[in-house]
Backbone as a printed PyTorch tensor [residue, N CA C, xyz], in Angstrom:
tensor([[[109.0230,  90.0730, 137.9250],
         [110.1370,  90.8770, 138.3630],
         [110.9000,  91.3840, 137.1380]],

        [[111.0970,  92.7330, 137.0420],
         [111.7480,  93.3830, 136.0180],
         [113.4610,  93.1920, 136.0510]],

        [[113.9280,  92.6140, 134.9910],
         [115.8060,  92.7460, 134.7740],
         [116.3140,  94.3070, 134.6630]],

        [[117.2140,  94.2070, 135.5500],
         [118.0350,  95.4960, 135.4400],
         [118.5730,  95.5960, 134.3620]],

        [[118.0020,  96.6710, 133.5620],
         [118.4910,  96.9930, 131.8700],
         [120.1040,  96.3890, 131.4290]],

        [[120.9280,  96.2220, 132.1780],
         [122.1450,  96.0980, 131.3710],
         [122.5620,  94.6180, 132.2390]],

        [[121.8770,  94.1680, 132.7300],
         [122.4670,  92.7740, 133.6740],
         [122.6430,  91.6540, 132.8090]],

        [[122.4470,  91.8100, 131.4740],
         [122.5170,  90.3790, 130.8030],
         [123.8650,  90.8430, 129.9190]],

        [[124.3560,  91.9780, 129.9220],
         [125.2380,  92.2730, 129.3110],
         [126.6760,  92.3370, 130.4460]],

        [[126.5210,  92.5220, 131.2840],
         [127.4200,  92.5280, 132.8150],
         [127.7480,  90.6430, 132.4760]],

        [[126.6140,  89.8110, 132.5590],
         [127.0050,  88.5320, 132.7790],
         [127.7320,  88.0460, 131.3350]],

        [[126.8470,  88.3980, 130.6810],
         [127.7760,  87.8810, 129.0110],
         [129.5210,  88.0820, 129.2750]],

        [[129.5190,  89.5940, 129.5080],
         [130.8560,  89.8540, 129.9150],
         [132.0520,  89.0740, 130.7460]],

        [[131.1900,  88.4640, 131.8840],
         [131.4570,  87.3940, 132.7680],
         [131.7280,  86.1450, 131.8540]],

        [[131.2750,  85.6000, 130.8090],
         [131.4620,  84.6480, 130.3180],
         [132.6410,  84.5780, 129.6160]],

        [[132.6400,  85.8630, 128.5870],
         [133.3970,  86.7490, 128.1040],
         [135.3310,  86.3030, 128.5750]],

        [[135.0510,  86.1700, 129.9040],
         [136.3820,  86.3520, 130.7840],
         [136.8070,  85.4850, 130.5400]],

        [[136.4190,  84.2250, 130.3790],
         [136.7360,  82.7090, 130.6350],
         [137.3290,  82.5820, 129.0470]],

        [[135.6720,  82.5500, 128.0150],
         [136.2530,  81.7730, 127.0210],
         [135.5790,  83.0210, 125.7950]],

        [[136.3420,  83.5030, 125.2980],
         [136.6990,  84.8340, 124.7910],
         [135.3900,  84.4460, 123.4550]],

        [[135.0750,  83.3610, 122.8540],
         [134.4480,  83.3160, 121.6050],
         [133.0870,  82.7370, 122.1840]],

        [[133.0190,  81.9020, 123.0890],
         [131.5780,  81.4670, 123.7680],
         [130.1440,  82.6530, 123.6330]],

        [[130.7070,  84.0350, 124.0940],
         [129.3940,  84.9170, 123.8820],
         [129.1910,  85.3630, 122.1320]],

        [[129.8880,  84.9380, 120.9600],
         [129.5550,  85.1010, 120.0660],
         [129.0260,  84.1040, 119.4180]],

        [[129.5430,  82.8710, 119.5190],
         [129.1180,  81.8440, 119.4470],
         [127.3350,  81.3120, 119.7540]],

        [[127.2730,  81.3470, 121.3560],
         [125.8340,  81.5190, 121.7820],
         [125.3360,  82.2060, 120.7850]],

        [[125.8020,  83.5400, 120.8320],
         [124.7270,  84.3730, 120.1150],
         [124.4240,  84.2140, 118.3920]],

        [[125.5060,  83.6770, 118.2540],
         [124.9780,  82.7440, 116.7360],
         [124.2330,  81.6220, 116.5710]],

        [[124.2660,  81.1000, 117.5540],
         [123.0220,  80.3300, 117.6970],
         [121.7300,  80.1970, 117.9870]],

        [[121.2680,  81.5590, 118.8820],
         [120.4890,  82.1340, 118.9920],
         [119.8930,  82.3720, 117.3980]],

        [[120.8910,  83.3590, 116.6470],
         [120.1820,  84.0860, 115.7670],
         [119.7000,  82.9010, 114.5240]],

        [[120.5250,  81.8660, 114.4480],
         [120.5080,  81.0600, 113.8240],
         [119.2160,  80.0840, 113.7430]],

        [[118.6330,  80.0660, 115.2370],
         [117.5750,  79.5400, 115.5530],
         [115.9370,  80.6360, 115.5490]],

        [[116.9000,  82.0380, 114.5250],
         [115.6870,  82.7750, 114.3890],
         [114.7120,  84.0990, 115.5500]],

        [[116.2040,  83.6270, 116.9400],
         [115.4750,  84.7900, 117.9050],
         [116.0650,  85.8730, 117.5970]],

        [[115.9480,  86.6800, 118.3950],
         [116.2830,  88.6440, 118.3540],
         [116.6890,  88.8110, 119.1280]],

        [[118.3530,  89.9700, 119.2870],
         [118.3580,  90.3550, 120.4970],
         [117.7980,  91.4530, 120.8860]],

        [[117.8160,  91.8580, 122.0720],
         [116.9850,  93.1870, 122.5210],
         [117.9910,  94.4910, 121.8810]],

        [[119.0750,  94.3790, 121.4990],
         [119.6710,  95.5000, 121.2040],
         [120.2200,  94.6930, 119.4870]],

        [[119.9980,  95.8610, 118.2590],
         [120.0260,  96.1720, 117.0340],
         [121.5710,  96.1340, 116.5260]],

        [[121.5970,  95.1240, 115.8240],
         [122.9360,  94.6980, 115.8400],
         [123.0180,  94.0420, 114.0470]],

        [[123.0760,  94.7410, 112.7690],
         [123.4100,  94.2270, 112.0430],
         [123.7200,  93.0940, 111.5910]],

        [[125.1910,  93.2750, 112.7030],
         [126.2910,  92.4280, 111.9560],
         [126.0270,  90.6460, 112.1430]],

        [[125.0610,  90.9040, 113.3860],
         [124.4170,  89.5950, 113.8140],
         [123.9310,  88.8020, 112.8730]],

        [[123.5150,  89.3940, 111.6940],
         [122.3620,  88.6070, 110.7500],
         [123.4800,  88.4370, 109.3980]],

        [[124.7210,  88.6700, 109.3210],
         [125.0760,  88.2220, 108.0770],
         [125.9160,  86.3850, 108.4050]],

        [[125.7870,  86.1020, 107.1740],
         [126.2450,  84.3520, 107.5180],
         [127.4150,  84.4900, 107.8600]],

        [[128.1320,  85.1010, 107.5220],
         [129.8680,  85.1370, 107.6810],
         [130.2030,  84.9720, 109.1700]],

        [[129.5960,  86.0690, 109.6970],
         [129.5210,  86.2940, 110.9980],
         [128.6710,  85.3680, 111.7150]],

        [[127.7060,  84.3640, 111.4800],
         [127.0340,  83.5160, 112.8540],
         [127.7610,  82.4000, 112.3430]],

        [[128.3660,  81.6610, 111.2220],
         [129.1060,  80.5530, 110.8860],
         [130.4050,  80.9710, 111.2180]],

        [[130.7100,  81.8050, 111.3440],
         [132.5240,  82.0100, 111.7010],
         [132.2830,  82.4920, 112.9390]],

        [[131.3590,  83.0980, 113.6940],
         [131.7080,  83.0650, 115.6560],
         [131.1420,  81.7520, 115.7360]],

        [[130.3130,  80.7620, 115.1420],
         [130.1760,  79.6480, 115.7640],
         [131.5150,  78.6470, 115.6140]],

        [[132.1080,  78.5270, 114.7520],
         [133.3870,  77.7360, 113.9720],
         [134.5650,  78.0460, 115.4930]],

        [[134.4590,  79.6000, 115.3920],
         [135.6300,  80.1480, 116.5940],
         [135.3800,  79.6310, 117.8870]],

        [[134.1680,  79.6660, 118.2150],
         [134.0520,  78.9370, 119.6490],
         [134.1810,  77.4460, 119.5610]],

        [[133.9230,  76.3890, 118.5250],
         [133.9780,  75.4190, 118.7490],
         [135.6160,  74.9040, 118.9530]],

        [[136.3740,  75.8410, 118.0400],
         [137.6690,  75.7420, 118.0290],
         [138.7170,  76.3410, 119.3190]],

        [[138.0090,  77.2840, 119.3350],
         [138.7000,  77.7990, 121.1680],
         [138.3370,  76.7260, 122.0700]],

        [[137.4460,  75.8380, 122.1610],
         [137.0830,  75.2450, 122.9900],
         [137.7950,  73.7830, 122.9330]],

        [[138.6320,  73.7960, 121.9190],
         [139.2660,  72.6220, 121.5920],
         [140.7120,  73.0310, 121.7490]],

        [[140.8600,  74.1900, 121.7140],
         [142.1790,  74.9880, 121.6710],
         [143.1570,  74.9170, 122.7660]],

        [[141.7190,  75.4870, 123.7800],
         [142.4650,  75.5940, 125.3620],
         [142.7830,  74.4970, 126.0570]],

        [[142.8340,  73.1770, 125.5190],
         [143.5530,  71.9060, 126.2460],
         [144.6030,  72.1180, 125.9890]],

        [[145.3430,  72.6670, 124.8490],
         [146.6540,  72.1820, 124.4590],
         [147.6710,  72.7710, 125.4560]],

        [[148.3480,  71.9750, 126.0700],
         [149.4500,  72.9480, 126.8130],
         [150.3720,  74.1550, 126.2080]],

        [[150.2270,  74.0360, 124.9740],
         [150.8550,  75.6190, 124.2770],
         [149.7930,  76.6760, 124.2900]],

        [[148.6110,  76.6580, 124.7310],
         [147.6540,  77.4290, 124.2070],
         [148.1520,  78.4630, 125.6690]],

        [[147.9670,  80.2160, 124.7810],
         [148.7030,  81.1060, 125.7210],
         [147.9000,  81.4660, 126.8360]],

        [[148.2770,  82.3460, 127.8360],
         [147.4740,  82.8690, 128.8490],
         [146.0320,  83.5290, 128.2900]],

        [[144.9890,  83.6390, 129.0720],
         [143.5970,  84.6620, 128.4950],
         [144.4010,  86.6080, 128.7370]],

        [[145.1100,  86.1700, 129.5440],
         [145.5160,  87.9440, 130.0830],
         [146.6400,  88.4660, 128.6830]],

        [[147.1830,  87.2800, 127.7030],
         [147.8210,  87.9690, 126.8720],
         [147.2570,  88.9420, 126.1320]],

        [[148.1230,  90.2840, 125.5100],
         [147.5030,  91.1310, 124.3080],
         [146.0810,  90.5320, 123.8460]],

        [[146.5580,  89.7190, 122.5930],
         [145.9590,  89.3920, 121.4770],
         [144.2140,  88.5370, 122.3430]],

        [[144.5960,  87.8030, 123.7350],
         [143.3940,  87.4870, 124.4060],
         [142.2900,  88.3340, 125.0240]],

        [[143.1520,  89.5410, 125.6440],
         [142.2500,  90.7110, 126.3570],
         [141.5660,  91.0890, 124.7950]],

        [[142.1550,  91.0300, 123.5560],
         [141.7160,  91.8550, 122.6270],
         [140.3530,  91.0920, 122.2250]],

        [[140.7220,  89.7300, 122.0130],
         [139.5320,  89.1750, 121.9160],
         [138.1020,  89.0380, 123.0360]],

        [[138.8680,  88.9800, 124.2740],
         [137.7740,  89.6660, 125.0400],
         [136.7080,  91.0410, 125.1120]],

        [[137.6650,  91.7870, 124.2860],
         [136.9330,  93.1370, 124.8940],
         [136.1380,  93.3390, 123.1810]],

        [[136.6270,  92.4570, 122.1230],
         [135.7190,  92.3520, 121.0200],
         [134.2110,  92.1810, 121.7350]],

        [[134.3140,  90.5210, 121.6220],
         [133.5420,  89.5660, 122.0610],
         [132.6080,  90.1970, 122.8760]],

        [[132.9820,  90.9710, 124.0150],
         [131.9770,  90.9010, 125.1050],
         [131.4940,  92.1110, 124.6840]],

        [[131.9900,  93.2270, 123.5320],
         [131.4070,  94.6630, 123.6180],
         [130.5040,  93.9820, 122.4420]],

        [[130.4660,  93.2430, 121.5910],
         [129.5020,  93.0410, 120.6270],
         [128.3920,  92.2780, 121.3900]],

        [[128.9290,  91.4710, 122.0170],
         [127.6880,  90.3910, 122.3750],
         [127.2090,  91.3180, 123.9760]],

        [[127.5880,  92.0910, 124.5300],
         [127.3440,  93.2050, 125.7120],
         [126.0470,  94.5150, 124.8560]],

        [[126.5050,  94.7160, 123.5300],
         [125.7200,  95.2690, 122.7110],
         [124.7440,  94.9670, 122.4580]],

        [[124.7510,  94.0600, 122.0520],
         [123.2550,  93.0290, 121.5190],
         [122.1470,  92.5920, 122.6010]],

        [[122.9320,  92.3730, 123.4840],
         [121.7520,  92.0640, 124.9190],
         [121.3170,  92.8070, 125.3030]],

        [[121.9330,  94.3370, 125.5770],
         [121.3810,  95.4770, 126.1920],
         [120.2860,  95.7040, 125.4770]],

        [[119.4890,  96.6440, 126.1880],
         [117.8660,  96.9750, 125.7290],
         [117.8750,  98.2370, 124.3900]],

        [[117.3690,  97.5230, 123.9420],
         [117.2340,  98.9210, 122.0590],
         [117.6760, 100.6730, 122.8570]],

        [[118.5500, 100.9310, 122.0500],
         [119.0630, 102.2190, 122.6620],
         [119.8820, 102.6420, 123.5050]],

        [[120.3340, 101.1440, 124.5340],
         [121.5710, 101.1710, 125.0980],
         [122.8100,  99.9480, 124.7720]],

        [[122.6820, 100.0750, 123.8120],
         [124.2820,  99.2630, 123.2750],
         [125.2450,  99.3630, 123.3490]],

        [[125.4140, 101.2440, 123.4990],
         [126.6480, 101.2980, 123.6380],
         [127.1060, 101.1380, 125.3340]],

        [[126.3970, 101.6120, 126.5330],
         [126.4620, 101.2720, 127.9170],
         [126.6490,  99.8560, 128.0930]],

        [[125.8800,  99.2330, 127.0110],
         [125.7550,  97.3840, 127.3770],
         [127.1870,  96.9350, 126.6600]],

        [[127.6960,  97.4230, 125.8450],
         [129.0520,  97.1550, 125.5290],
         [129.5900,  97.4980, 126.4640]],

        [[130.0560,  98.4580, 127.2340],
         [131.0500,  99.1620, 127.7440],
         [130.6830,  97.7780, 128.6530]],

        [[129.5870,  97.8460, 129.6440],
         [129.6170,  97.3770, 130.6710],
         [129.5740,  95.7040, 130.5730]],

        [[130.0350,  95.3910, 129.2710],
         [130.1970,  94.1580, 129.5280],
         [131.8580,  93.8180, 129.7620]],

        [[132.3700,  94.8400, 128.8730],
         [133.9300,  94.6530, 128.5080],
         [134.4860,  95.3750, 129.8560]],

        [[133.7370,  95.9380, 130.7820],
         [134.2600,  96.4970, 132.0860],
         [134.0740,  95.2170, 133.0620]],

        [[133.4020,  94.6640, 132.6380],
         [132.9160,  93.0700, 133.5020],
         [134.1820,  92.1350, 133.1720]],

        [[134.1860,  91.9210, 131.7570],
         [134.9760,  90.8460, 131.0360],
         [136.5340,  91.2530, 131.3710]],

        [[137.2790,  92.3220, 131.3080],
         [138.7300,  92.3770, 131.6940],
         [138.9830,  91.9750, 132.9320]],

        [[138.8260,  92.9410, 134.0550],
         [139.1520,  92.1170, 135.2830],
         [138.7520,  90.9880, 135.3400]],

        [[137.9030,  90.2210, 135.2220],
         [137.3160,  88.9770, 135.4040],
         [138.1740,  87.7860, 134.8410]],

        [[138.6930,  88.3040, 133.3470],
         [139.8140,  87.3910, 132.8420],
         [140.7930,  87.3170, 133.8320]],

        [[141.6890,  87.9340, 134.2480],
         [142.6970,  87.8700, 135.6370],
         [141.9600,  86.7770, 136.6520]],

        [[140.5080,  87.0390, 137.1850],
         [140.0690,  86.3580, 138.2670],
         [140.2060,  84.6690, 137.6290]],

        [[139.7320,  84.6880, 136.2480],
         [139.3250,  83.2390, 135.6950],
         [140.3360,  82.5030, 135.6800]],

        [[141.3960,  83.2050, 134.9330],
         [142.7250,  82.7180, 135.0080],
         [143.8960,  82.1210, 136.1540]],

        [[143.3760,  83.0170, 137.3480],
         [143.7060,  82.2760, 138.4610],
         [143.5220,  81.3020, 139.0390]],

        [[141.5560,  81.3130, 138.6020],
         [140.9010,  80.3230, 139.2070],
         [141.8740,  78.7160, 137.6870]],

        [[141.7760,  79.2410, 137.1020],
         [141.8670,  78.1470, 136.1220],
         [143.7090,  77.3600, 136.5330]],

        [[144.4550,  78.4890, 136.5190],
         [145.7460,  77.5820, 137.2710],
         [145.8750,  77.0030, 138.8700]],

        [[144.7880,  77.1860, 139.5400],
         [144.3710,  76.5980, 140.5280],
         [143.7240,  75.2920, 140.1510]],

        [[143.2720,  75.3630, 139.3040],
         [142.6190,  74.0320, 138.8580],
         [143.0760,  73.0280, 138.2670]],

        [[144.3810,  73.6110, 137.7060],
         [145.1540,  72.5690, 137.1910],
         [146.2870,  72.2290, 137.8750]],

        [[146.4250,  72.6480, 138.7980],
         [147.8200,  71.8110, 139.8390],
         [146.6830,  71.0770, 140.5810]],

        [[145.3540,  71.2230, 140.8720],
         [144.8120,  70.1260, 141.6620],
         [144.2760,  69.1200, 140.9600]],

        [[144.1530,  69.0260, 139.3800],
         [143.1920,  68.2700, 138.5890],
         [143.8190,  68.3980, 137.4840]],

        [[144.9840,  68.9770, 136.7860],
         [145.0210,  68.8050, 135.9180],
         [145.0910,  69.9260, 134.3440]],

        [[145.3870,  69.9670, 133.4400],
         [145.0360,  70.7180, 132.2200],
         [143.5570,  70.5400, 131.9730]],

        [[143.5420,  69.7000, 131.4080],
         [142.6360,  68.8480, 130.3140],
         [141.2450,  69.1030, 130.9430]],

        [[141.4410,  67.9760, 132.6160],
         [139.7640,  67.9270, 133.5030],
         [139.5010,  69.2640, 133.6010]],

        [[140.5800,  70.6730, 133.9540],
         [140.2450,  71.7480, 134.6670],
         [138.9950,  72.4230, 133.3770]],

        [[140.2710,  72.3050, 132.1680],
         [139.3210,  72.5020, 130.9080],
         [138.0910,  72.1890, 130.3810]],

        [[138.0190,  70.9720, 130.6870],
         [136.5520,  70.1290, 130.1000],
         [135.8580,  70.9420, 131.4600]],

        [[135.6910,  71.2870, 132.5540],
         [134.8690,  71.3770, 133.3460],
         [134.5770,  73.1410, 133.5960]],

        [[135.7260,  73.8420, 133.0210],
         [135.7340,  75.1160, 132.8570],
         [134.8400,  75.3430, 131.3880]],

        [[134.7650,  74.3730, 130.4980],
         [134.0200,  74.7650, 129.5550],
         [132.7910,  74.5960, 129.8970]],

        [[132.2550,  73.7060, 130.6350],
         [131.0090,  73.2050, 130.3880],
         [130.1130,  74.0660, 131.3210]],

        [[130.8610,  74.9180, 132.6690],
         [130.1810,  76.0370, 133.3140],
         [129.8850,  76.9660, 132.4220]],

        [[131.2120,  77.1980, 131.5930],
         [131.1770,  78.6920, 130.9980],
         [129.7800,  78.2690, 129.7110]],

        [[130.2980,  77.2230, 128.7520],
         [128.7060,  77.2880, 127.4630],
         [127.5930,  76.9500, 128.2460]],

        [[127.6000,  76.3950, 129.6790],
         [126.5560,  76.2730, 129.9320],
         [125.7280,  77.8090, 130.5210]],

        [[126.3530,  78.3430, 131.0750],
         [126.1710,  80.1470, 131.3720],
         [126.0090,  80.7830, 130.3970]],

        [[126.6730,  80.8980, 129.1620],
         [126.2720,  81.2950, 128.2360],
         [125.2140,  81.0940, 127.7460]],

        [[124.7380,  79.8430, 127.1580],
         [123.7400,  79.4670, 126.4520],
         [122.5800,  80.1810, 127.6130]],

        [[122.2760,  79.7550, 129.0160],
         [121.2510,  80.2080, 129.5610],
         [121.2890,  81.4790, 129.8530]],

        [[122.6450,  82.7350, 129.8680],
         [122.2350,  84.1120, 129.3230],
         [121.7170,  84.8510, 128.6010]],

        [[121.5200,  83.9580, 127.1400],
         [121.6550,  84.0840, 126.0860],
         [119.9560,  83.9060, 125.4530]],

        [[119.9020,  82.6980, 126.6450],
         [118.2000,  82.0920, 126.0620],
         [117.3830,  82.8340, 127.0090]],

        [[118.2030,  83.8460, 128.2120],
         [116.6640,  84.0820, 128.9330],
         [116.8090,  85.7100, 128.5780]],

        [[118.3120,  85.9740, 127.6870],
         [117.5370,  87.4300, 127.6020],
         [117.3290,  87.9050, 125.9330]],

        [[116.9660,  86.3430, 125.2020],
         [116.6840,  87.1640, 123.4870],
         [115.2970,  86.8340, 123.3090]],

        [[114.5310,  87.1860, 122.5720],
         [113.3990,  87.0280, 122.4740],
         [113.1650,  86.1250, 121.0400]],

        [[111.7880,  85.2170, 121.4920],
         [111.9030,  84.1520, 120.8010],
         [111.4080,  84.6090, 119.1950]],

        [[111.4920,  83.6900, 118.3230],
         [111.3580,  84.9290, 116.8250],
         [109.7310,  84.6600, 117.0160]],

        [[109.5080,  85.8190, 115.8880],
         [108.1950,  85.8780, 116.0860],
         [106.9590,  85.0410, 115.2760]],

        [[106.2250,  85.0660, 116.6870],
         [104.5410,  83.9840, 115.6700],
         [103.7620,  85.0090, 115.3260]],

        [[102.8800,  84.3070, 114.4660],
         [102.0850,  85.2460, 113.9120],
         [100.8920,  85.3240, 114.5760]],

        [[100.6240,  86.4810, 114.6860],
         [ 99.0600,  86.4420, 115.6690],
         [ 98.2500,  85.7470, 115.3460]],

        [[ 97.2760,  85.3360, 116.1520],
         [ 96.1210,  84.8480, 115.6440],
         [ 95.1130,  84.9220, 114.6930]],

        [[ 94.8810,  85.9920, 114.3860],
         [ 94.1950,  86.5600, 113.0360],
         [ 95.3330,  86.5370, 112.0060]],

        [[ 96.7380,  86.4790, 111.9010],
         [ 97.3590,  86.3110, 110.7530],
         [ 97.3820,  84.4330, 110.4300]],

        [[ 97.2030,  83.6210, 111.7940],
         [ 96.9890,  82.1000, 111.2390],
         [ 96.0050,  82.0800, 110.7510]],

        [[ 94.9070,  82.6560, 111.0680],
         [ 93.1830,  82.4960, 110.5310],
         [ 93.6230,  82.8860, 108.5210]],

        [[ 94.0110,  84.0200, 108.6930],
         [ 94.0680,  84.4530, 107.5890],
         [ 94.6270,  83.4030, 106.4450]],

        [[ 96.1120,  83.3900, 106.7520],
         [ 96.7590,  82.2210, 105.9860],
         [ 96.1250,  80.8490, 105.9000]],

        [[ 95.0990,  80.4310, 106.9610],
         [ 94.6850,  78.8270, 106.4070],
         [ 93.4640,  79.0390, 105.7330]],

        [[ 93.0110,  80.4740, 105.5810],
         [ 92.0520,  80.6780, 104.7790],
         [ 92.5050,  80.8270, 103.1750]],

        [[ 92.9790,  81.4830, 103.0480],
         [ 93.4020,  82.4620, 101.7430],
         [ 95.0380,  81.8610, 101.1560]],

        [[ 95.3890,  80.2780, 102.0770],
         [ 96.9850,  80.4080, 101.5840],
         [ 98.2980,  81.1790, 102.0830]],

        [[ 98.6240,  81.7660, 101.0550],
         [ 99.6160,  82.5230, 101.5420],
         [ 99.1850,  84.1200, 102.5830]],

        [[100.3760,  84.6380, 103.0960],
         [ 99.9660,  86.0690, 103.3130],
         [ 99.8730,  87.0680, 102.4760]],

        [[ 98.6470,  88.2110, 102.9710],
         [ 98.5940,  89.0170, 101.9330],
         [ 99.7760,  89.7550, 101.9710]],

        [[100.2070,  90.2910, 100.8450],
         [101.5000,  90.6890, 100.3860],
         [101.2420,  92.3420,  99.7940]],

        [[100.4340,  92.7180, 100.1480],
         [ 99.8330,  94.3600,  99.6070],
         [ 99.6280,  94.6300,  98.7580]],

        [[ 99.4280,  93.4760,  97.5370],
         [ 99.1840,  94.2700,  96.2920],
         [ 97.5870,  93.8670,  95.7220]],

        [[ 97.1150,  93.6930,  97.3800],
         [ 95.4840,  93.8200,  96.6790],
         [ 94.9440,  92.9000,  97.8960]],

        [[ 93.4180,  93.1530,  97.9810],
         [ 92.9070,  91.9110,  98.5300],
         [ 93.3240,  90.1880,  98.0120]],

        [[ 93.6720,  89.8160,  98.8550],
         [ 93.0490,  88.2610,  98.0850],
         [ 92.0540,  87.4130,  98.0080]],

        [[ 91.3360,  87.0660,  97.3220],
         [ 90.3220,  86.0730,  97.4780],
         [ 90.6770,  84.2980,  97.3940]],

        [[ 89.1740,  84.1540,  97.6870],
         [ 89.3410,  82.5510,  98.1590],
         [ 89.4860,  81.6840,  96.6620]]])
């Protein structure tokens, strides 16, 4: 069954809503572990960027217990939402639609913050700050991570004739000549 071209970028967005650094995060881990996303994304591959969105999510995720920590619907939160979900909405979409897979993630991710946020002060007059938190995180990285793993592609092996080659000859040939045995 074929994925509707922009559906992994709609859900990222969805994640997006909840916990604003989770879809960059994932996706640094992804890249970190060497996969690709379907959509061409630079900024993905420099260290700065997969060690500092991973650092940010671990820290948002430690953040949002504190009873000072502000609403997701503030300024500075929608802003980080509509980062977050248009980069990591970018990257999932299929080569050539990044910019639709942005839009349509950050069209996912705003309203949705309002919905999360409701759901989340509902959760804490029945349960609490802290439980609503620990259990709001562990849906949201857990959604993430499996958005993340079923729509990047795994890095690449080398064909079969390139293993033959290498346990013959060593290394790969590198173009500056045949190699011999």
């Amino acid at each position: 069954m074929k994925t509707p071209a922009l559906l992994w970028s709609a859900l990222i967005g969805a994640v997006a809503s909840a916990r604003s650094m989770t879809p960059m995060a994932t996706l640094s881990v992804a890249r970190l572990l060497g996969h690709s996303t379907p959509g061409k994304l630079t900024l993905l591959d420099r260290p700065l960027f997969k060690f500092g969105a991973l650092a940010m999510g671990i820290g948002e995720l430690a953040g949002d217990k504190m009873k000072s920590a502000p609403d997701r619907t503030v300024f500075l939160g929608l802003l980080a939402r509509v980062l977050s979900a248009g980069i990591a909405g970018a990257a999932l979409a299929p080569r050539g639609q990044e910019k639709p897979g942005a839009l349509t993630a950050v069209a996912t991710a705003v309203p949705l913050a309002y919905v999360t946020l409701e759901a989340r002060k509902s959760a804490i007059k029945r349960i609490g700050q802290s439980r609503s938190g620990l259990i709001e995180d562990a849906l949201i990285v857990a959604s993430g991570i499996a958005i993340v793993a079923l729509a990047v592609r795994p890095a690449r092996r080398p064909s079969p004739l390139e293993s033959r080659r290498r346990s013959r000859y060593g290394k790969r040939n590198s173009g500056r000549g045949v190699l011999f045995p």
